[in-house]
Coordinates of N, CA and C in Angstrom, one line a residue:
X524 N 48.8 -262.0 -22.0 CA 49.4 -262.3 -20.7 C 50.0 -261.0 -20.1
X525 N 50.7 -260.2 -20.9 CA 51.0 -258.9 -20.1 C 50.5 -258.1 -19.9
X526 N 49.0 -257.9 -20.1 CA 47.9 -256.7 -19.9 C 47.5 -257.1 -18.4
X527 N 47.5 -258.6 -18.1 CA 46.8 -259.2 -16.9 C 48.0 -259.2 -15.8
X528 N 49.5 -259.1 -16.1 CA 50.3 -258.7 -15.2 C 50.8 -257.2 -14.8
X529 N 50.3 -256.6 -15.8 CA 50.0 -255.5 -15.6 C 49.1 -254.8 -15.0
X530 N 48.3 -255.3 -14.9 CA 46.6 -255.1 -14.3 C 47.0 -255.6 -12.7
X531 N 47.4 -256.2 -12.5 CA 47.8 -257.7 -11.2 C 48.9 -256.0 -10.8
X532 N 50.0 -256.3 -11.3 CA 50.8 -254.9 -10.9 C 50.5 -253.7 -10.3
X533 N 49.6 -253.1 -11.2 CA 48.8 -251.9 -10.4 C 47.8 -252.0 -9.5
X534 N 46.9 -253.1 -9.3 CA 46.5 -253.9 -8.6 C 47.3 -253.6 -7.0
X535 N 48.2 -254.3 -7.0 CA 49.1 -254.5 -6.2 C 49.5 -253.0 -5.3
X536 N 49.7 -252.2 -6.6 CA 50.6 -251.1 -5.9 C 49.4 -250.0 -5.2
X537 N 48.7 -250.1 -6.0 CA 47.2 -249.1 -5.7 C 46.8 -250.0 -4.0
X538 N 46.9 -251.1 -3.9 CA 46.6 -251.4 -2.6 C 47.9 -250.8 -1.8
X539 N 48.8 -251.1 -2.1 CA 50.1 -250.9 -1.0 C 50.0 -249.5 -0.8
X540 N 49.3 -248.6 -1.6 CA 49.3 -246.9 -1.7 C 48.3 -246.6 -0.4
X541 N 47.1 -247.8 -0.9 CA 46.0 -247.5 0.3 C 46.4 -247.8 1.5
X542 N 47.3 -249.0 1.8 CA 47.7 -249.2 3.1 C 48.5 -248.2 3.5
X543 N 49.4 -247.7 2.8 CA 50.3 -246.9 3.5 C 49.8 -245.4 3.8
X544 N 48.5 -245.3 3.2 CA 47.6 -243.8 3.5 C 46.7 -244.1 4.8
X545 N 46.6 -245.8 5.1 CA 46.5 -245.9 6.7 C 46.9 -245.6 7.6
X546 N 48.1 -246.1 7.2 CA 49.8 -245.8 8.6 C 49.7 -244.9 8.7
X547 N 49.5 -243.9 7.5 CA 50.1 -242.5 7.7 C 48.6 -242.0 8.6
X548 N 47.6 -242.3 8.6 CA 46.6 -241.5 8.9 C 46.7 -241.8 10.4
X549 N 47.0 -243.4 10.7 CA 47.0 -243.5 12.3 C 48.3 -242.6 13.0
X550 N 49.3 -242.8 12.2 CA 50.5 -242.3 13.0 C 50.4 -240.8 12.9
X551 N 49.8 -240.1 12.0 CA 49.1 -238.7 12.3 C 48.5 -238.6 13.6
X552 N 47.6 -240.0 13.8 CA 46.5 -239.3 15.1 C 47.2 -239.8 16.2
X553 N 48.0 -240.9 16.5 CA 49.1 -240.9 17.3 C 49.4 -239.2 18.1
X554 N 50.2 -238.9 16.8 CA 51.2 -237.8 16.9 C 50.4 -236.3 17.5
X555 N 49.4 -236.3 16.8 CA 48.4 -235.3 17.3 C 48.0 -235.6 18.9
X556 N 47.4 -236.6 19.5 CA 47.2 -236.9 20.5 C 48.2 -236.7 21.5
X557 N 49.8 -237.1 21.3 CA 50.9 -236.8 22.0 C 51.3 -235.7 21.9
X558 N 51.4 -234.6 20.7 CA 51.1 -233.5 20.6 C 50.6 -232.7 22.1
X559 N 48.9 -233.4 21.9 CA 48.1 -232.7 23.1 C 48.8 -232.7 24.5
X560 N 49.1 -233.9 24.8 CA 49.3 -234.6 26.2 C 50.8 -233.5 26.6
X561 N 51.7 -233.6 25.7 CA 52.9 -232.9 26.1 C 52.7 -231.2 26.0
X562 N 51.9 -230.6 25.0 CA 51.6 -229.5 25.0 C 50.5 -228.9 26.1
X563 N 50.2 -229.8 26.9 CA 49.2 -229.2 28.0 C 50.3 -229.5 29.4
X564 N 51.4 -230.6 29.1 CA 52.4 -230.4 30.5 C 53.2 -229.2 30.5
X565 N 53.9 -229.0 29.1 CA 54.4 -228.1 29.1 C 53.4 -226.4 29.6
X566 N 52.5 -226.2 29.1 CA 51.4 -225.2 29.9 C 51.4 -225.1 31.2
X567 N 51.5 -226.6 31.8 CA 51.1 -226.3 33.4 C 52.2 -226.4 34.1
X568 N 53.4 -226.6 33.2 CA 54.9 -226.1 34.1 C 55.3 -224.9 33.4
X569 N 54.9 -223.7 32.9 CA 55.2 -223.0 32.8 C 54.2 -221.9 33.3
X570 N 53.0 -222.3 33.6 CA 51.9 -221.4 34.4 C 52.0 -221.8 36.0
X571 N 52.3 -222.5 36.7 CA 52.3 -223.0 38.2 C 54.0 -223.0 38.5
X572 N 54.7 -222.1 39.0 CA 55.3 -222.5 39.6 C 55.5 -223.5 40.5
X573 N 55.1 -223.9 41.7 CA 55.4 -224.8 42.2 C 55.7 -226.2 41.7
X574 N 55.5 -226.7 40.6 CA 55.7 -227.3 39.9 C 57.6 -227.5 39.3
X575 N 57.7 -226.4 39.3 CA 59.2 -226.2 38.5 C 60.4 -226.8 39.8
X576 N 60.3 -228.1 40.1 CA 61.2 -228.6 40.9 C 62.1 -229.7 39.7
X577 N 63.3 -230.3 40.5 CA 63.8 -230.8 39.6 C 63.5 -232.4 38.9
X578 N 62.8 -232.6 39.9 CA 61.9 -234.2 39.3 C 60.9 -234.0 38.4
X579 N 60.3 -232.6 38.2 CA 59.5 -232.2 37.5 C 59.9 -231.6 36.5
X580 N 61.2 -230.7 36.3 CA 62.2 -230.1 35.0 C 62.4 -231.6 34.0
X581 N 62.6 -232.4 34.5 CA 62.7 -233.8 34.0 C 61.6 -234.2 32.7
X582 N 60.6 -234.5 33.6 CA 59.5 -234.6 32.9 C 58.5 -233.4 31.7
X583 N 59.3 -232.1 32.2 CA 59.0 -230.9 31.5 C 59.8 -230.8 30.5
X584 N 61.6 -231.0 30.2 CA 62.0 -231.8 29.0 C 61.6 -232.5 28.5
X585 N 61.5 -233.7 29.0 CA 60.5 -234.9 28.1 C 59.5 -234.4 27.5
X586 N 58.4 -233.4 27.9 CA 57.1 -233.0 26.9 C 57.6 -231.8 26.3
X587 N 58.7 -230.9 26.3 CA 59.3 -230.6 25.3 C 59.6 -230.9 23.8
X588 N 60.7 -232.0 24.4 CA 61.0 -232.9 23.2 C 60.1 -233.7 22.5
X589 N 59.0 -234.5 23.0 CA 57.9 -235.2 22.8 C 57.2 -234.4 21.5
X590 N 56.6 -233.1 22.6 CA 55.9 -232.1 21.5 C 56.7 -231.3 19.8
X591 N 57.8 -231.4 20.1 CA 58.7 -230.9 18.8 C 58.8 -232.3 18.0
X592 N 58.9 -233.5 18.7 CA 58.9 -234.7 17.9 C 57.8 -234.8 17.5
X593 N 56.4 -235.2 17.7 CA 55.0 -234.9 17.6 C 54.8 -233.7 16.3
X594 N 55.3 -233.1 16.5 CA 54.7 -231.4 15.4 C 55.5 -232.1 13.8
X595 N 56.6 -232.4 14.1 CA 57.8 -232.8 13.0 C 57.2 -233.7 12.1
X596 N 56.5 -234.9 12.9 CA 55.6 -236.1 12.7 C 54.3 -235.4 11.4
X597 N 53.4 -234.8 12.4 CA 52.7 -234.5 11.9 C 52.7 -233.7 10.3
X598 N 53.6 -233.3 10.4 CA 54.1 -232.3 9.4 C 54.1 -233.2 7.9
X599 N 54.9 -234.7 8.0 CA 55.0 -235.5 6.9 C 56.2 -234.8 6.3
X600 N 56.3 -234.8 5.3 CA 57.3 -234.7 4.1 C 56.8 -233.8 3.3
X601 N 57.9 -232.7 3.1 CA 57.4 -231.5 2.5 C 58.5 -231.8 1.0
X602 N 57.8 -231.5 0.1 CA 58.2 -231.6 -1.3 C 59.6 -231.2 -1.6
X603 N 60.1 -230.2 -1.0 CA 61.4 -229.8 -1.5 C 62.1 -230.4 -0.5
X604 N 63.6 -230.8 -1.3 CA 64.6 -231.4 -0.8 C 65.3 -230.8 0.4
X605 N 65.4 -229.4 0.0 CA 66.0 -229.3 1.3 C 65.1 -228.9 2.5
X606 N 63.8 -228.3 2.8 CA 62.9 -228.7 3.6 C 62.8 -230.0 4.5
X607 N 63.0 -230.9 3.8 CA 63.0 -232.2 4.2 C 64.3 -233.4 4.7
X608 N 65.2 -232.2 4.3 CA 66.3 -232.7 5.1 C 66.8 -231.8 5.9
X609 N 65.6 -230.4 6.4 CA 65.8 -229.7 8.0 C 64.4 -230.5 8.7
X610 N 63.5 -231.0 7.8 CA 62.7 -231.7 8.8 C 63.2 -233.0 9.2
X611 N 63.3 -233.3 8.8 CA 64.2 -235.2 8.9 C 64.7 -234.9 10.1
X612 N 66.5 -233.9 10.0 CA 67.2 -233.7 11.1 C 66.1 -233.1 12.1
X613 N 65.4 -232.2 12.4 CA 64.3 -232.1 13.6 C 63.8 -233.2 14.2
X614 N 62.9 -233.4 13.3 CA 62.0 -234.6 14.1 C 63.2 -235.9 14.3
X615 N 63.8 -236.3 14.2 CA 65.1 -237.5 14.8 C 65.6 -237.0 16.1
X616 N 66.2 -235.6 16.0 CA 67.1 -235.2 17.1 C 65.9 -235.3 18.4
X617 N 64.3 -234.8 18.1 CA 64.0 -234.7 18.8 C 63.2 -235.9 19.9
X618 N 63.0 -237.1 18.5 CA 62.1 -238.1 19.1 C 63.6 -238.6 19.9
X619 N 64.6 -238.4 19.0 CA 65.9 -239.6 20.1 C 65.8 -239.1 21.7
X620 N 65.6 -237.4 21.9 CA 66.0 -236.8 22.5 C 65.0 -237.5 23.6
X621 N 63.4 -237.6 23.1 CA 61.9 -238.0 24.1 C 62.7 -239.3 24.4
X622 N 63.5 -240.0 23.5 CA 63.7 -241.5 24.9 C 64.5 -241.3 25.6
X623 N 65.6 -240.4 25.5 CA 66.5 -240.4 26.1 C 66.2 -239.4 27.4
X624 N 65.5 -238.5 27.6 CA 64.7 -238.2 28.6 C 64.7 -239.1 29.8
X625 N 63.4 -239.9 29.3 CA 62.9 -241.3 29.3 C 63.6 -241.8 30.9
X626 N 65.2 -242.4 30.1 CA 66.1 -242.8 31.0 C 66.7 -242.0 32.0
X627 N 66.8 -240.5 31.8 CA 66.9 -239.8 32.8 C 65.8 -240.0 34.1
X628 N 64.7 -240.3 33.8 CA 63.9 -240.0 35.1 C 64.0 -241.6 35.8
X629 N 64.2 -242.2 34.9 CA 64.6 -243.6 35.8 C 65.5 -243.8 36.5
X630 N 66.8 -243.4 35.8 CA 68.0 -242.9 36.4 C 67.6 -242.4 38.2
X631 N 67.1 -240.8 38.2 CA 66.9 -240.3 39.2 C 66.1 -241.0 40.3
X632 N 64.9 -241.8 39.7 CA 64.1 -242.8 40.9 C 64.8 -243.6 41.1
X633 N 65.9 -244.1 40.2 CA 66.5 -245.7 40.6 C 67.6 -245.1 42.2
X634 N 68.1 -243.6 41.7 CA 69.3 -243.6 42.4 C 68.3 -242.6 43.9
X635 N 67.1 -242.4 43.9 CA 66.6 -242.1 45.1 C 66.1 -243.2 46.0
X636 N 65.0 -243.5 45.3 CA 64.4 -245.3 45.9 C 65.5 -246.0 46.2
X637 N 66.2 -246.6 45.5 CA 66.8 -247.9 45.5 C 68.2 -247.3 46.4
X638 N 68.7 -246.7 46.0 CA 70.3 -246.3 46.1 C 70.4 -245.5 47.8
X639 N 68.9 -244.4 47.8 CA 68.9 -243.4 48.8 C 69.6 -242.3 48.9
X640 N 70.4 -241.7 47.4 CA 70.7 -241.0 47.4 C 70.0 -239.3 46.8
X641 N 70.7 -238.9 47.7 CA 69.7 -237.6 47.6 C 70.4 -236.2 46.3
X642 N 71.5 -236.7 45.4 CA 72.7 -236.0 45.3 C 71.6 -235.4 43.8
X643 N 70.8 -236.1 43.1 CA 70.5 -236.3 41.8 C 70.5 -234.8 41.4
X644 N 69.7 -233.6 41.8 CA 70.1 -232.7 41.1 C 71.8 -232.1 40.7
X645 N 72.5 -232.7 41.1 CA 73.9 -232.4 40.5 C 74.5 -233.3 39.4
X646 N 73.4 -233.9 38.8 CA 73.3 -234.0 37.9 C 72.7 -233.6 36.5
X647 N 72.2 -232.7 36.7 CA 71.4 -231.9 35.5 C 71.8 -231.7 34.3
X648 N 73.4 -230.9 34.8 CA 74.2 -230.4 33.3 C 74.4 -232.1 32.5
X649 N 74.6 -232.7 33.4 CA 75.4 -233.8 32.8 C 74.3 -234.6 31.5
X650 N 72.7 -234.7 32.5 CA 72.0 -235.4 31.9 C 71.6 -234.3 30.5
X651 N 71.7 -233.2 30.9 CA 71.5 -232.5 29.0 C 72.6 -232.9 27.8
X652 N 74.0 -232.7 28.7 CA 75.0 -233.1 27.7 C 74.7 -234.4 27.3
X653 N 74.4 -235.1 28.0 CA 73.6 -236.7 27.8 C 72.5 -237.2 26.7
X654 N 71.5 -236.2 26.8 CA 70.7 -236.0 26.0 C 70.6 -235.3 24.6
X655 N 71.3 -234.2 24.8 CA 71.2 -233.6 23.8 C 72.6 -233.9 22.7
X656 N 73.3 -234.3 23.4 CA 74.7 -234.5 22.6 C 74.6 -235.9 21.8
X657 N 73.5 -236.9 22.7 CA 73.4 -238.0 22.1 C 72.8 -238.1 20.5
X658 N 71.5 -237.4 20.6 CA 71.1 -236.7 20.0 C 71.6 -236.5 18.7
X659 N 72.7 -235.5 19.1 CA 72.5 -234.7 17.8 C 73.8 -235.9 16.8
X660 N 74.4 -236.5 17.7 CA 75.6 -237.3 17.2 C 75.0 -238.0 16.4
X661 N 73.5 -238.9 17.2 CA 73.3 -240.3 16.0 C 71.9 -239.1 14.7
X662 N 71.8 -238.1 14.7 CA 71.4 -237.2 13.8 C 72.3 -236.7 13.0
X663 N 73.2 -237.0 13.1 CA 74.8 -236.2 11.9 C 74.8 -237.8 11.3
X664 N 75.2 -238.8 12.2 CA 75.5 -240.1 12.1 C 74.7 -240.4 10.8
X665 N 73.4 -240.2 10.9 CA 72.2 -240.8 9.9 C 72.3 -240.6 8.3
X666 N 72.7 -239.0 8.9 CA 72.8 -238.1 7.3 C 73.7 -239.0 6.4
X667 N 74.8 -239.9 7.0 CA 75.7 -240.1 6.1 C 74.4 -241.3 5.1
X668 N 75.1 -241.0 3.4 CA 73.7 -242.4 2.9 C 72.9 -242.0 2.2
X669 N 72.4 -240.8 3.3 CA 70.8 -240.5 2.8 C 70.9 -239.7 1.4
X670 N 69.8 -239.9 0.9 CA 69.6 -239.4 -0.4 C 67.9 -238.2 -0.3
X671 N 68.4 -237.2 -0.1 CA 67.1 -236.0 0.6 C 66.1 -235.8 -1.1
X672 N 66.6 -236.2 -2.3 CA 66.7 -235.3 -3.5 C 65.2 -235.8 -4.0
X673 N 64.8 -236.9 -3.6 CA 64.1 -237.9 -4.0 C 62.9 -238.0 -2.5
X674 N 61.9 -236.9 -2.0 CA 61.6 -237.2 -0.8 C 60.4 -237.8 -0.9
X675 N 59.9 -239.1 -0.3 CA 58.8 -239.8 -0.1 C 57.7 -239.3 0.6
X676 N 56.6 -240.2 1.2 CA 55.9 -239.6 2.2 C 55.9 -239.2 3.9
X677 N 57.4 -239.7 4.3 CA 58.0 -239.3 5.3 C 59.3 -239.1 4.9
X678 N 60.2 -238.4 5.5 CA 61.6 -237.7 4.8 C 62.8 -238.7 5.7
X679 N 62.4 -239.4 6.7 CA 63.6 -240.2 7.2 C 63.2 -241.7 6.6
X680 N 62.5 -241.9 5.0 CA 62.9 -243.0 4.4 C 63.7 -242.4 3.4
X681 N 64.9 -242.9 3.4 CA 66.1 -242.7 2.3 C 66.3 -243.5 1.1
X682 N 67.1 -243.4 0.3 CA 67.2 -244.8 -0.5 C 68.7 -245.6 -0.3
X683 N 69.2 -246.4 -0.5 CA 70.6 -247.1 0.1 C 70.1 -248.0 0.9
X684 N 71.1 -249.4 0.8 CA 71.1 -249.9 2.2 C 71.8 -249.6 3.4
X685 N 72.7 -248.7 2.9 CA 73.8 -248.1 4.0 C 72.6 -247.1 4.8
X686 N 72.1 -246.4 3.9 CA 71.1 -245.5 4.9 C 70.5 -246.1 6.1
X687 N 69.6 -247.0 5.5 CA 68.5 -248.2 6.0 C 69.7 -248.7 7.4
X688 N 70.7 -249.1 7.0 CA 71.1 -249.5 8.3 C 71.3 -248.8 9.3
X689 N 71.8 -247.4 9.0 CA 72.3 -246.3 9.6 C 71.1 -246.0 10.7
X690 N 70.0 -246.0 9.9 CA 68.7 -245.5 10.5 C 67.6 -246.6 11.6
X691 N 68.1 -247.9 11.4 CA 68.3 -248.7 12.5 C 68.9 -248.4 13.6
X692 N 70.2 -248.5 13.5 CA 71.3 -247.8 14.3 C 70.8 -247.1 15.2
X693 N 70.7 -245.4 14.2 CA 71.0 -244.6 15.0 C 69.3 -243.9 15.6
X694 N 68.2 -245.2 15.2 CA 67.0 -244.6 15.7 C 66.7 -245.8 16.7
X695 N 66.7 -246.9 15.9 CA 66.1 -247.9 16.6 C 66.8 -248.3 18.1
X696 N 68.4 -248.4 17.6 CA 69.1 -248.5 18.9 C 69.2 -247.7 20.2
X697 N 68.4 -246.5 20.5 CA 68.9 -245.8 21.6 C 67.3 -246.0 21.4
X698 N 66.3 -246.5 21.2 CA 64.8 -246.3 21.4 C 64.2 -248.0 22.3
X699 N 65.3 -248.9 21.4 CA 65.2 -250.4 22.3 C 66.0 -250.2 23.8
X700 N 67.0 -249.4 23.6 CA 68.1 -249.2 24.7 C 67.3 -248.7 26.1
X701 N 66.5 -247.8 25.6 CA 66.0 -247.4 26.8 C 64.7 -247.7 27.3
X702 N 64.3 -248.6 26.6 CA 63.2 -249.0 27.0 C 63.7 -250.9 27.8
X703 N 64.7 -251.2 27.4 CA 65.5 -252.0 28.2 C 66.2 -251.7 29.6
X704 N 66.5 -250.1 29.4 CA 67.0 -250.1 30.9 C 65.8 -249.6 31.7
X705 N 64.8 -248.6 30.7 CA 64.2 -248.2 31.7 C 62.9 -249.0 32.3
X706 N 62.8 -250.7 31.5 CA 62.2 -251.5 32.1 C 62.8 -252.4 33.3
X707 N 64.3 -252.8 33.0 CA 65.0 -253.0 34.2 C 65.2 -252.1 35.4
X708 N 65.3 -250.8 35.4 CA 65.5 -249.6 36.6 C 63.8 -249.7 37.8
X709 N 63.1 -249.9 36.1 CA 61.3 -249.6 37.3 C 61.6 -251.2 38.0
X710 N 62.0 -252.2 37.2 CA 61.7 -253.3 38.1 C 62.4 -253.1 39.0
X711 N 63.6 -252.9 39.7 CA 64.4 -252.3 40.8 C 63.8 -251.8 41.6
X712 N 63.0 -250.6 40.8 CA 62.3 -249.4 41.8 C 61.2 -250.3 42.6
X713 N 60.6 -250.8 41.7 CA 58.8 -251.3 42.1 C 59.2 -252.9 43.3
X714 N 60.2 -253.1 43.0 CA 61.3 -254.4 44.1 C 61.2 -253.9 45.2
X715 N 62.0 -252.6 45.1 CA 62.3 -252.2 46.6 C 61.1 -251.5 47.2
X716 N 60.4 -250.9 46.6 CA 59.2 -250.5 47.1 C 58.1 -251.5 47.6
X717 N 58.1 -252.5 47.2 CA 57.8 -253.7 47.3 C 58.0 -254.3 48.9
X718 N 59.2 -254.7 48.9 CA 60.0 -254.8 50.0 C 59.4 -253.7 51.6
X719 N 59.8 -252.5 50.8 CA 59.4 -251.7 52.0 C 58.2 -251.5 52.4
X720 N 57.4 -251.9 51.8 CA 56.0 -251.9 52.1 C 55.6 -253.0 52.9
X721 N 56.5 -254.4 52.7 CA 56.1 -255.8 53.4 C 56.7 -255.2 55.0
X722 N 58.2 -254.8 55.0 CA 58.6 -254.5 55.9 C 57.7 -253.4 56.7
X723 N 57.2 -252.6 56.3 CA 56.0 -251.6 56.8 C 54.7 -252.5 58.0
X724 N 54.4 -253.4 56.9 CA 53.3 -254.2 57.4 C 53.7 -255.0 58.4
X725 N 54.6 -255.4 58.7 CA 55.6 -256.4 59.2 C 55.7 -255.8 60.6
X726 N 56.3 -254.7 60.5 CA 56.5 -253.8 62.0 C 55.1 -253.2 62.4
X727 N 54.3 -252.8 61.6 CA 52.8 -252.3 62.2 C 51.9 -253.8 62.4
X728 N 52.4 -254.8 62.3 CA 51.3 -255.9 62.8 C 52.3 -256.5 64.3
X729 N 53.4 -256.5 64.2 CA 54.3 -256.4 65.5 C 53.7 -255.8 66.4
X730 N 53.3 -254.3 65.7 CA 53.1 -252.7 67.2 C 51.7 -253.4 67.4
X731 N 50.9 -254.0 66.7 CA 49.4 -254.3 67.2 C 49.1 -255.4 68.1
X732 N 50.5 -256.5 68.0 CA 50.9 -257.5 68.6 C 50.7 -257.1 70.5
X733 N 52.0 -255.9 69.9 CA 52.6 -255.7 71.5 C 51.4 -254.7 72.1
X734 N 50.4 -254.2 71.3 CA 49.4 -253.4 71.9 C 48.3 -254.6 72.6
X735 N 48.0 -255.0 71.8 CA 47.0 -256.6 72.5 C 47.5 -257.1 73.2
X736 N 48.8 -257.3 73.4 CA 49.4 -258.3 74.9 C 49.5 -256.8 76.0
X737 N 49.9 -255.7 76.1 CA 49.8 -254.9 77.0 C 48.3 -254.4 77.0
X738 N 47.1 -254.8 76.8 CA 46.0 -254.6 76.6 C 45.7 -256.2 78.1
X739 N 46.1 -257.1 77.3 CA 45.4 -258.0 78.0 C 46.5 -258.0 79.8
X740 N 47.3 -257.9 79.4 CA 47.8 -257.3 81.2 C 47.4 -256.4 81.4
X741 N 47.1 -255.8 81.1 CA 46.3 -254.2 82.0 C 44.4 -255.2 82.3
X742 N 44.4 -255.6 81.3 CA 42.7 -256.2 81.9 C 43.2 -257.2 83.0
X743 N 43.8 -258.3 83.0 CA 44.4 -259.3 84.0 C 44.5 -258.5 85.0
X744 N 45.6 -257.2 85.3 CA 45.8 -256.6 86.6 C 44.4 -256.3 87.1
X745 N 44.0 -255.5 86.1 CA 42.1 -255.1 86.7 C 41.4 -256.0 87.2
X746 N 41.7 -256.9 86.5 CA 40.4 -258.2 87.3 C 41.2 -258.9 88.4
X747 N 42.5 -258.8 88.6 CA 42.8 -259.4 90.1 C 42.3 -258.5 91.3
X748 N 42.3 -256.6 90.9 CA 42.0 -256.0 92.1 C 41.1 -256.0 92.3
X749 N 39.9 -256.5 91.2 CA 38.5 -256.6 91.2 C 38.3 -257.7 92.0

């Protein structure tokens, strides 16, 4: 009986080994692919100036951060403990940093589109301290728990439940967060653009209105002198 639960056991784990050398192989090519995409924005805002405006510095952070999150990813978990607890703190600070981006550019459309204000670049310092501060807080936050000594196949799995929750917290929650507001901000945006578009069509089928009726009194006058 216990050669065959034994057998069933390794069984078991030898599969969970193969599945998890899938994850790891998709979330590699993930990571490589966004890699690409952010390492060619960053290229063409740093070769074209005209480019370097401030709706565009936005999005030139964001493939910043993306690309240092992406490289961190790719990297996996390097054997030595403390290696892996400067990669950990990297790749965290930086993927928090890619959502929180994120919210900045919605931010700025919501308060041009919707609001009409034109003020957004005086906002910049604020949105870094925003970003980056947030950042690094729920990245100190994490450390508390973690156990680096013992590193798996990625380095932000710890052992504890305290960790495990921490890393909910302080990953999951600012990654649901902004994809909550920055689903509610676009519906705002895509509303009012919406709107102004009806109202667009609305006054140009008016102007065609009053063009056809001063069309047909100019013919009327013609055919009376006629």
């Amino acid at each position: 009986m216990a050669p065959a639960v034994a057998g069933a056991a390794s069984v078991a784990m030898s599969q969970a080994l193969q599945d998890r050398q899938i994850l790891d192989a998709v979330g590699t090519g993930a990571a490589a692919l966004s890699l690409a995409g952010s390492s060619f924005i960053v290229l063409c805002y740093l070769l074209f100036r005209e480019l370097r405006k401030f709706s565009f510095k936005l999005v030139y952070y964001l493939a910043v951060s993306d690309m240092f999150c992406s490289l961190f990813t790719i990297m996996g978990g390097p054997s030595n403990a403390f290696y892996c607890f400067a990669h950990d703190y990297s790749a965290h600070f930086f993927c928090v940093a890619s959502f929180l981006w994120t919210t900045t550019i919605a931010f700025t459309l919501h308060r041009t589109v919707v609001k009409h204000k034109t003020d957004v670049e005086e906002f910049g310092s604020i949105f870094h301290l925003y970003v980056w501060g947030t950042s690094l807080a729920t990245t100190v936050l994490r450390s508390i728990g973690s156990d680096y000594g013992r590193p798996g196949t990625w380095c932000w799995i710890h052992q504890g439940s305290m960790a495990k929750v921490l890393h909910l917290i302080t990953f999951y929650l600012p990654l649901w967060g902004a994809i909550l507001y920055n689903g509610f901000t676009y519906y705002e945006v895509n509303r009012m653009l919406n709107n102004a578009t009806r109202m667009a069509a609305g006054i140009s089928d008016r102007s065609n209105q009053s063009d056809i009726r001063a069309d047909r009194k100019a013919f009327n006058r013609w055919g009376y002198y006629l």
